[in-house]
Tab-separated table of C-alpha atoms and ligand atoms in Angstrom:
chain	number	residue	atom	x	y	z
A	1	MET	CA	196.049	136.286	33.370
A	2	THR	CA	195.688	133.747	30.591
A	3	ASP	CA	197.500	133.824	27.286
A	4	GLN	CA	196.425	130.336	26.341
A	5	PHE	CA	192.662	131.000	26.100
A	6	ARG	CA	190.612	133.840	24.853
A	7	VAL	CA	188.587	135.043	27.864
A	8	ARG	CA	186.444	138.181	27.908
A	9	GLN	CA	187.760	141.055	30.015
A	10	GLU	CA	184.481	141.072	32.032
A	11	VAL	CA	185.196	137.455	32.972
A	12	LEU	CA	188.851	138.077	33.852
A	13	ASP	CA	187.737	140.905	36.167
A	14	PHE	CA	184.753	139.015	37.623
A	15	LYS	CA	184.396	138.606	41.402
A	16	PRO	CA	181.914	135.775	41.873
A	17	TYR	CA	178.930	135.522	44.214
A	18	VAL	CA	179.867	134.746	47.823
A	19	ALA	CA	177.523	132.067	49.177
A	20	GLY	CA	176.838	131.281	52.836
A	21	ARG	CA	178.988	128.414	54.123
A	22	SER	CA	177.525	124.904	54.079
A	23	ILE	CA	176.805	122.617	57.032
A	24	GLU	CA	179.014	119.808	55.673
A	25	GLU	CA	181.941	122.168	55.134
A	26	ILE	CA	181.776	123.488	58.719
A	27	LYS	CA	181.312	120.018	60.262
A	28	ALA	CA	184.469	118.840	58.517
A	29	GLU	CA	186.472	121.985	59.312
A	30	LEU	CA	185.620	122.195	63.021
A	31	GLY	CA	184.986	118.523	63.796
A	32	LEU	CA	181.458	119.259	65.027
A	33	ALA	CA	178.685	116.630	65.069
A	34	THR	CA	175.774	119.051	64.719
A	35	VAL	CA	175.770	122.377	62.972
A	36	VAL	CA	172.881	124.847	62.684
A	37	LYS	CA	172.812	126.979	59.543
A	38	LEU	CA	171.208	130.401	59.829
A	39	ALA	CA	173.151	131.986	56.989
A	40	SER	CA	171.104	131.754	53.789
A	41	ASN	CA	167.522	132.651	54.739
A	42	GLU	CA	166.251	129.148	53.997
A	43	ASN	CA	162.903	127.856	55.256
A	44	PRO	CA	163.266	126.685	58.892
A	45	LEU	CA	160.567	124.026	58.362
A	46	GLY	CA	162.345	122.477	55.373
A	47	ALA	CA	160.283	121.446	52.357
A	48	SER	CA	156.543	120.800	52.622
A	49	PRO	CA	155.539	117.088	52.798
A	50	VAL	CA	153.055	117.765	49.976
A	51	VAL	CA	155.915	119.000	47.793
A	52	ARG	CA	158.117	116.034	48.663
A	53	LYS	CA	155.344	113.664	47.628
A	54	ALA	CA	154.903	115.502	44.335
A	55	ILE	CA	158.638	115.258	43.617
A	56	GLU	CA	158.650	111.532	44.379
A	57	ALA	CA	155.646	111.021	42.127
A	58	ALA	CA	157.389	112.902	39.293
A	59	ALA	CA	160.711	111.063	39.694
A	60	ALA	CA	159.859	108.458	37.055
A	61	THR	CA	159.201	111.171	34.456
A	62	VAL	CA	162.642	112.767	34.532
A	63	PHE	CA	163.768	111.045	31.323
A	64	ARG	CA	161.334	113.346	29.474
A	65	TYR	CA	162.007	116.951	28.593
A	66	PRO	CA	159.644	119.328	30.389
A	67	ARG	CA	156.832	120.883	28.390
A	68	ALA	CA	158.261	123.951	26.633
A	69	GLY	CA	157.564	127.158	28.541
A	70	ASN	CA	155.973	125.271	31.478
A	71	PRO	CA	152.456	126.650	30.775
A	72	GLU	CA	150.796	124.708	33.594
A	73	LEU	CA	153.096	126.259	36.200
A	74	ASN	CA	152.804	129.755	34.727
A	75	THR	CA	149.021	129.483	34.796
A	76	ALA	CA	149.038	128.330	38.427
A	77	ILE	CA	151.392	131.159	39.447
A	78	ALA	CA	149.292	133.704	37.574
A	79	ARG	CA	146.087	132.416	39.186
A	80	SER	CA	147.640	132.541	42.660
A	81	LEU	CA	148.516	136.215	42.067
A	82	GLY	CA	145.407	137.264	40.162
A	83	VAL	CA	147.369	138.418	37.092
A	84	ALA	CA	147.292	137.400	33.411
A	85	SER	CA	149.489	134.356	32.718
A	86	GLU	CA	151.090	136.227	29.773
A	87	ARG	CA	152.852	138.333	32.403
A	88	VAL	CA	154.526	135.409	34.175
A	89	ILE	CA	157.960	133.985	33.372
A	90	ALA	CA	159.375	131.214	35.564
A	91	GLY	CA	163.089	130.604	35.830
A	92	ASN	CA	165.864	128.585	37.417
A	93	GLY	CA	165.574	130.665	40.557
A	94	SER	CA	164.686	134.353	40.387
A	95	ASP	CA	168.423	134.837	39.793
A	96	GLU	CA	167.789	133.616	36.245
A	97	ILE	CA	165.105	136.264	35.744
A	98	ILE	CA	167.528	138.957	36.971
A	99	ASP	CA	170.027	137.755	34.360
A	100	LEU	CA	167.384	137.582	31.604
A	101	LEU	CA	166.188	141.100	32.367
A	102	VAL	CA	169.693	142.556	32.244
A	103	ARG	CA	170.581	140.792	28.997
A	104	GLY	CA	167.186	141.296	27.392
A	105	VAL	CA	166.834	144.993	28.205
A	106	CYS	CA	170.264	146.648	28.507
A	107	THR	CA	172.576	147.390	25.588
A	108	PRO	CA	176.231	146.963	26.674
A	109	GLY	CA	178.314	150.106	26.334
A	110	ARG	CA	175.255	152.352	26.370
A	111	ASP	CA	172.752	151.435	29.080
A	112	HIS	CA	173.417	150.932	32.762
A	113	VAL	CA	171.761	149.233	35.724
A	114	LEU	CA	171.052	151.208	38.890
A	115	ALA	CA	170.570	149.986	42.473
A	116	PHE	CA	171.314	150.949	46.041
A	117	ARG	CA	174.592	150.326	47.869
A	118	PRO	CA	174.696	147.884	49.522
A	119	CYS	CA	172.290	145.595	47.711
A	120	PHE	CA	171.825	141.950	46.710
A	121	SER	CA	175.000	141.197	44.784
A	122	VAL	CA	173.444	139.360	41.826
A	123	TYR	CA	172.164	142.608	40.217
A	124	GLY	CA	175.696	143.948	39.836
A	125	LEU	CA	177.259	140.606	38.978
A	126	GLN	CA	174.904	139.856	36.088
A	127	ALA	CA	175.157	143.427	34.808
A	128	ARG	CA	178.954	143.390	34.786
A	129	VAL	CA	179.274	139.983	33.119
A	130	ALA	CA	176.913	141.238	30.410
A	131	GLY	CA	179.227	144.226	29.865
A	132	VAL	CA	176.620	146.591	31.321
A	133	GLU	CA	177.717	149.326	33.722
A	134	PHE	CA	176.431	149.007	37.279
A	135	ARG	CA	175.767	152.215	39.210
A	136	GLN	CA	174.810	152.554	42.853
A	137	VAL	CA	173.245	155.176	45.106
A	138	PRO	CA	174.117	154.815	48.807
A	139	LEU	CA	171.334	153.853	51.205
A	140	ASN	CA	170.595	156.235	54.066
A	141	ASP	CA	172.604	155.611	57.245
A	142	ASP	CA	169.600	153.881	58.836
A	143	PHE	CA	169.283	151.628	55.724
A	144	SER	CA	166.086	153.346	54.563
A	145	PHE	CA	165.701	154.083	50.830
A	146	PRO	CA	166.635	157.529	49.426
A	147	PHE	CA	164.142	157.282	46.531
A	148	THR	CA	164.550	160.917	45.485
A	149	ALA	CA	168.313	160.460	45.051
A	150	LEU	CA	167.701	157.182	43.199
A	151	ALA	CA	165.260	158.813	40.774
A	152	GLU	CA	167.674	161.726	40.261
A	153	ALA	CA	170.483	159.311	39.422
A	154	ALA	CA	168.396	157.736	36.645
A	155	ASN	CA	168.485	159.034	33.072
A	156	GLU	CA	167.461	157.922	29.571
A	157	ASP	CA	170.248	155.299	29.580
A	158	THR	CA	169.089	153.650	32.810
A	159	GLY	CA	167.772	150.306	31.586
A	160	ILE	CA	166.790	148.881	34.944
A	161	VAL	CA	166.482	150.084	38.532
A	162	PHE	CA	166.538	147.243	41.077
A	163	VAL	CA	164.913	147.700	44.503
A	164	THR	CA	164.651	144.849	47.028
A	165	ASN	CA	161.539	144.981	49.215
A	166	PRO	CA	161.840	143.815	52.000
A	167	ASP	CA	165.524	144.612	51.591
A	168	ASN	CA	168.397	142.170	51.913
A	169	PRO	CA	170.455	142.344	54.126
A	170	SER	CA	168.721	144.995	56.285
A	171	GLY	CA	165.080	143.843	56.269
A	172	HIS	CA	163.936	147.432	55.642
A	173	THR	CA	160.540	147.572	53.919
A	174	VAL	CA	158.602	150.306	52.100
A	175	GLN	CA	154.926	150.661	51.206
A	176	ALA	CA	153.604	149.868	47.722
A	177	GLY	CA	152.626	153.506	47.188
A	178	GLU	CA	156.235	154.642	47.567
A	179	LEU	CA	157.310	152.169	44.881
A	180	ALA	CA	154.526	153.371	42.598
A	181	GLU	CA	155.730	156.943	43.081
A	182	LEU	CA	159.296	155.908	42.224
A	183	ALA	CA	158.113	154.051	39.107
A	184	ARG	CA	156.346	157.225	37.918
A	185	ALA	CA	159.381	159.396	38.676
A	186	LEU	CA	161.690	157.293	36.457
A	187	PRO	CA	162.134	157.896	32.730
A	188	GLU	CA	159.294	156.210	30.828
A	189	ARG	CA	161.492	153.524	29.289
A	190	THR	CA	163.332	152.665	32.531
A	191	LEU	CA	162.132	149.483	34.234
A	192	LEU	CA	161.668	149.399	37.987
A	193	VAL	CA	162.299	145.809	39.069
A	194	VAL	CA	161.081	145.167	42.614
A	195	ASP	CA	162.684	142.037	44.011
A	196	GLU	CA	160.105	140.538	46.377
A	197	ALA	CA	162.080	137.465	47.485
A	198	TYR	CA	160.976	138.106	51.097
A	199	ILE	CA	157.537	139.635	50.520
A	200	HIS	CA	155.598	136.804	52.206
A	201	PHE	CA	157.275	137.597	55.532
A	202	ALA	CA	156.073	141.214	55.600
A	203	GLU	CA	153.545	142.199	58.263
A	204	ASP	CA	151.039	143.262	55.592
A	205	MET	CA	152.012	141.801	52.239
A	206	ALA	CA	149.225	143.535	50.300
A	207	ALA	CA	150.286	146.948	51.618
A	208	VAL	CA	153.929	146.580	50.606
A	209	SER	CA	153.635	144.873	47.207
A	210	PRO	CA	152.555	146.858	44.139
A	211	LEU	CA	151.024	143.642	42.736
A	212	GLY	CA	147.537	145.164	42.741
A	213	MET	CA	148.727	148.269	40.836
A	214	LEU	CA	150.481	146.632	37.881
A	215	ASP	CA	147.959	147.818	35.318
A	216	GLU	CA	148.576	151.447	36.282
A	217	LEU	CA	152.370	151.065	36.268
A	218	PRO	CA	153.585	150.051	32.803
A	219	ASN	CA	157.303	150.099	33.755
A	220	ILE	CA	157.192	147.916	36.866
A	221	CYS	CA	158.311	144.274	37.224
A	222	LEU	CA	158.117	142.016	40.283
A	223	LEU	CA	160.433	139.130	41.128
A	224	ARG	CA	159.440	136.343	43.487
A	225	THR	CA	160.970	133.037	44.452
A	226	PHE	CA	160.110	129.605	45.813
A	227	SER	CA	163.487	129.553	47.608
A	228	LYS	CA	162.458	131.242	50.845
A	229	ALA	CA	158.808	131.067	51.993
A	230	TYR	CA	158.172	127.853	50.015
A	231	GLY	CA	161.348	126.047	51.092
A	232	LEU	CA	162.643	125.096	47.624
A	233	ALA	CA	166.041	126.852	47.536
A	234	GLY	CA	167.874	123.754	46.314
A	235	LEU	CA	165.407	123.004	43.539
A	236	ARG	CA	165.806	126.436	41.888
A	237	LEU	CA	162.487	128.029	41.038
A	238	GLY	CA	161.557	131.688	40.848
A	239	TYR	CA	159.537	133.947	38.581
A	240	GLY	CA	158.975	137.410	37.273
A	241	VAL	CA	155.700	139.280	36.803
A	242	LEU	CA	156.423	141.601	33.902
A	243	PRO	CA	154.622	143.629	31.269
A	244	ALA	CA	153.304	140.894	28.919
A	245	GLU	CA	155.263	142.176	25.930
A	246	LEU	CA	158.539	142.011	27.835
A	247	THR	CA	157.770	138.490	29.093
A	248	GLN	CA	157.390	137.307	25.505
A	249	TYR	CA	160.798	138.743	24.538
A	250	LEU	CA	162.550	137.204	27.535
A	251	LEU	CA	160.979	133.801	26.820
A	252	ARG	CA	162.633	133.937	23.389
A	253	ILE	CA	166.140	134.208	24.839
A	254	GLN	CA	165.704	131.925	27.849
A	255	ILE	CA	167.766	128.719	27.783
A	256	PRO	CA	165.343	125.946	26.773
A	257	PHE	CA	163.999	123.883	29.699
A	258	SER	CA	165.746	125.907	32.408
A	259	VAL	CA	162.834	125.085	34.735
A	260	ASN	CA	163.140	121.349	35.224
A	261	ILE	CA	160.367	118.790	35.403
A	262	LEU	CA	160.667	118.291	39.193
A	263	ALA	CA	160.635	122.043	39.809
A	264	VAL	CA	157.400	122.354	37.825
A	265	GLN	CA	155.637	119.697	39.899
A	266	ALA	CA	157.129	121.003	43.158
A	267	GLY	CA	156.018	124.541	42.328
A	268	LEU	CA	152.449	123.415	41.612
A	269	ALA	CA	152.342	121.442	44.866
A	270	ALA	CA	153.862	124.311	46.855
A	271	LEU	CA	151.205	126.731	45.618
A	272	SER	CA	148.495	124.283	46.651
A	273	ASP	CA	149.852	123.774	50.171
A	274	GLU	CA	148.526	126.830	51.951
A	275	ALA	CA	148.836	125.219	55.370
A	276	PHE	CA	152.617	124.837	55.017
A	277	LEU	CA	153.023	128.457	53.960
A	278	ALA	CA	150.898	129.639	56.890
A	279	GLN	CA	152.931	127.551	59.325
A	280	THR	CA	156.171	128.921	57.841
A	281	LEU	CA	155.002	132.499	58.254
A	282	ARG	CA	153.910	131.859	61.850
A	283	THR	CA	157.277	130.272	62.688
A	284	VAL	CA	159.242	133.103	61.097
A	285	LYS	CA	157.224	135.951	62.595
A	286	GLU	CA	157.329	134.468	66.102
A	287	GLY	CA	161.020	133.640	65.813
A	288	ARG	CA	161.838	137.075	64.427
A	289	ALA	CA	160.186	138.856	67.365
A	290	TRP	CA	161.896	136.565	69.889
A	291	LEU	CA	165.338	136.916	68.275
A	292	ARG	CA	164.994	140.669	68.136
A	293	GLU	CA	164.351	140.850	71.887
A	294	GLU	CA	167.166	138.452	72.704
A	295	LEU	CA	169.643	140.334	70.497
A	296	SER	CA	168.740	143.578	72.244
A	297	ARG	CA	169.115	141.896	75.659
A	298	LEU	CA	172.672	140.883	74.653
A	299	GLY	CA	173.616	144.433	73.696
A	300	CYS	CA	173.348	143.879	69.935
A	301	ALA	CA	171.392	146.391	67.885
A	302	PRO	CA	168.985	144.596	65.514
A	303	LEU	CA	167.272	146.641	62.782
A	304	PRO	CA	163.516	146.356	62.335
A	305	SER	CA	162.987	143.603	59.745
A	306	GLN	CA	159.997	142.354	57.776
A	307	ALA	CA	162.013	139.512	56.235
A	308	ASN	CA	163.003	136.067	57.557
A	309	PHE	CA	166.295	137.398	58.896
A	310	LEU	CA	167.637	140.110	61.162
A	311	MET	CA	170.632	142.360	60.625
A	312	PHE	CA	172.444	143.584	63.725
A	313	THR	CA	175.645	145.183	64.981
A	314	PRO	CA	177.263	143.348	67.891
A	315	PRO	CA	178.896	145.301	70.759
A	316	VAL	CA	182.297	143.837	69.786
A	317	GLU	CA	184.047	143.149	66.479
A	318	ALA	CA	181.630	141.405	64.072
A	319	ALA	CA	184.214	139.022	62.579
A	320	ALA	CA	185.085	137.697	66.060
A	321	VAL	CA	181.389	137.158	66.804
A	322	VAL	CA	180.798	135.251	63.547
A	323	GLN	CA	183.832	133.060	64.275
A	324	GLY	CA	182.915	132.478	67.936
A	325	VAL	CA	179.356	131.501	67.068
A	326	LEU	CA	180.663	129.252	64.279
A	327	GLU	CA	182.990	127.412	66.650
A	328	ARG	CA	179.904	126.734	68.784
A	329	GLY	CA	178.148	125.151	65.825
A	330	VAL	CA	176.020	127.959	64.367
A	331	ILE	CA	176.642	129.442	60.912
A	332	ILE	CA	175.578	133.081	60.505
A	333	ARG	CA	176.346	135.547	57.724
A	334	PRO	CA	179.134	138.108	57.940
A	335	LEU	CA	178.345	141.033	55.647
A	336	THR	CA	181.828	141.987	54.525
A	337	SER	CA	180.870	141.032	50.947
A	338	TYR	CA	178.150	143.733	51.200
A	339	GLY	CA	180.767	146.226	52.440
A	340	LEU	CA	179.326	146.079	55.981
A	341	ALA	CA	182.216	145.019	58.217
A	342	ASN	CA	180.371	145.776	61.483
A	343	HIS	CA	177.090	144.084	60.652
A	344	ILE	CA	175.889	140.479	60.806
A	345	ARG	CA	172.802	138.825	59.322
A	346	VAL	CA	171.068	135.888	60.979
A	347	SER	CA	168.193	133.935	59.435
A	348	VAL	CA	165.193	133.069	61.586
A	349	GLY	CA	165.231	129.327	62.296
A	350	THR	CA	163.078	126.958	64.311
A	351	MET	CA	162.753	127.934	67.980
A	352	GLU	CA	165.382	125.299	68.806
A	353	GLU	CA	167.800	126.749	66.227
A	354	ASN	CA	167.122	130.292	67.402
A	355	ARG	CA	167.945	129.235	70.980
A	356	ALA	CA	171.137	127.494	69.828
A	357	PHE	CA	172.199	130.727	68.125
A	358	ILE	CA	171.417	132.942	71.118
A	359	ASP	CA	173.249	130.547	73.482
A	360	ALA	CA	176.285	130.506	71.164
A	361	LEU	CA	176.182	134.293	70.861
A	362	GLU	CA	175.890	134.785	74.626
A	363	GLN	CA	178.875	132.494	75.258
A	364	THR	CA	180.886	134.201	72.529
A	365	LEU	CA	180.199	137.678	73.899
A	366	GLU	CA	181.303	136.546	77.387
A	367	VAL	CA	184.660	135.427	75.975
A	368	VAL	CA	185.237	138.211	73.478
A	369	SER	CA	184.160	141.243	75.535
B	401	PLP	C1	167.370	134.818	48.040
B	401	PLP	C2	167.181	135.973	47.152
B	401	PLP	C3	166.700	135.790	45.857
B	401	PLP	C4	166.263	134.446	45.416
B	401	PLP	O1	167.094	133.846	44.557
B	401	PLP	P1	166.689	132.468	43.876
B	401	PLP	O2	167.547	132.493	42.679
B	401	PLP	O3	165.226	132.515	43.538
B	401	PLP	O4	167.013	131.400	44.848
B	401	PLP	C5	166.497	136.904	45.062
B	401	PLP	N1	166.732	138.140	45.520
B	401	PLP	C6	167.157	138.348	46.767
B	401	PLP	C7	167.354	139.728	47.254
B	401	PLP	C8	167.423	137.264	47.602
B	401	PLP	O5	167.889	137.491	48.828
C-alpha cells in the first residue's frame, strides 16, 4: 500500500475498532434536533455530581504531572475490592490493560491469545497489532459459553484466554465457580483474564465474580472499568486485578502517566459516591426488565441479559430496523462488526430514552413489515 514509508505488515492489515456513532454526527447527517444514543452502554444518569465537583476542584492542578503509578487511586480501588493494592494496576480505560497484558505476556510468533467468537473486538485487535496470533472458539448457538471446548483449544502456547462476564454483546453471564473450574482446567502458565466491564449490573455480583477466590486461583486476572457503572467513559479509567508479580511487570512497561490527574481524582470520588452507583443500578435493572418486555411485545426476541444492554433479533431485517430507528432519532448498535448480521444491541437508558427507543422501533416495524 505504501512504498514511501516503512509500515509493519500488522499495521497494513489492521482493521480498526468500530465505535458506536456519535450524537453530533447523527444530528448533522439527519438534520435532527434531538438524538438519543443507546449504542455504547454508557451510564444513563451521566456522571455523578460528586465526580464533577472533584474534577472541577482538580482543574487547577493539571499543569502538574500526576504522581507516578497513582498510588492513592490504586489503594482506594484495592480497598473497595478487599484485595492487596500490589495486585491493582489502573490504566487509560481497561482497554489499556488488555493491551498491556497482551504485550507483557505473549511472545509474538510463538504464543497466541484465545477467546470466543464473537467477542469484544479489542482482544483480537491488540493481539494482532502486537504480532500475536488470535484464535477463537465459537460460542454455543444460544450464546452460552462452551468452556470445555475453550479449555481443549488451549495449549502450552496459549498466553491468555479472555472471557467477558457478563458477555458483550449478548449479556450472557456465568457463575464464579464455572470460571474457577475453567482457570484450573487451563495449562498452569496460561492466564484466564475475566473482563468484568459489566459486572456491577449482574443480579448477584458476588456470585458471578471470582473476586473472592483470587488467592486460590493463581492464573486468574480481572478487568474492571469506570466507563459503564461509574459513568466515566470519556475520561478513560479502568483497572486490572492481577497476580501481584504480574502487576509489577506490567507497571514497568506502561506508558508513564497514562492515568491522568483528573481521572485519578474522578476515580477516587466515584468510589466514594455509593448513592450514585446504587441509583445507576436501580435505573438499569428497572429499564432492562421494561425493555425486555416491550421488545417481546413487538415480536423481537431479546436474550436474557445481566448487563446494561439487551441483544435481540427483530422480526425483520436488522439493518433496516437500525436505520429506521436512527431516522427517528435513536442510535442503537448493529452487530455486523461482531459477525451478527441479524442481531441488534441496545443500551438501557433513562425511562424517557427507553420509551423513545420503543416508540421509534414500533413505528419502524409498522413501516418495514
Ligand atoms: C466497554 C467495555 C470495556 C471498557 O473499556 P474501557 O477502555 O474501560 O472504556 C471493556 N471490555 C468490554 C467487554 C467492554 O464492553
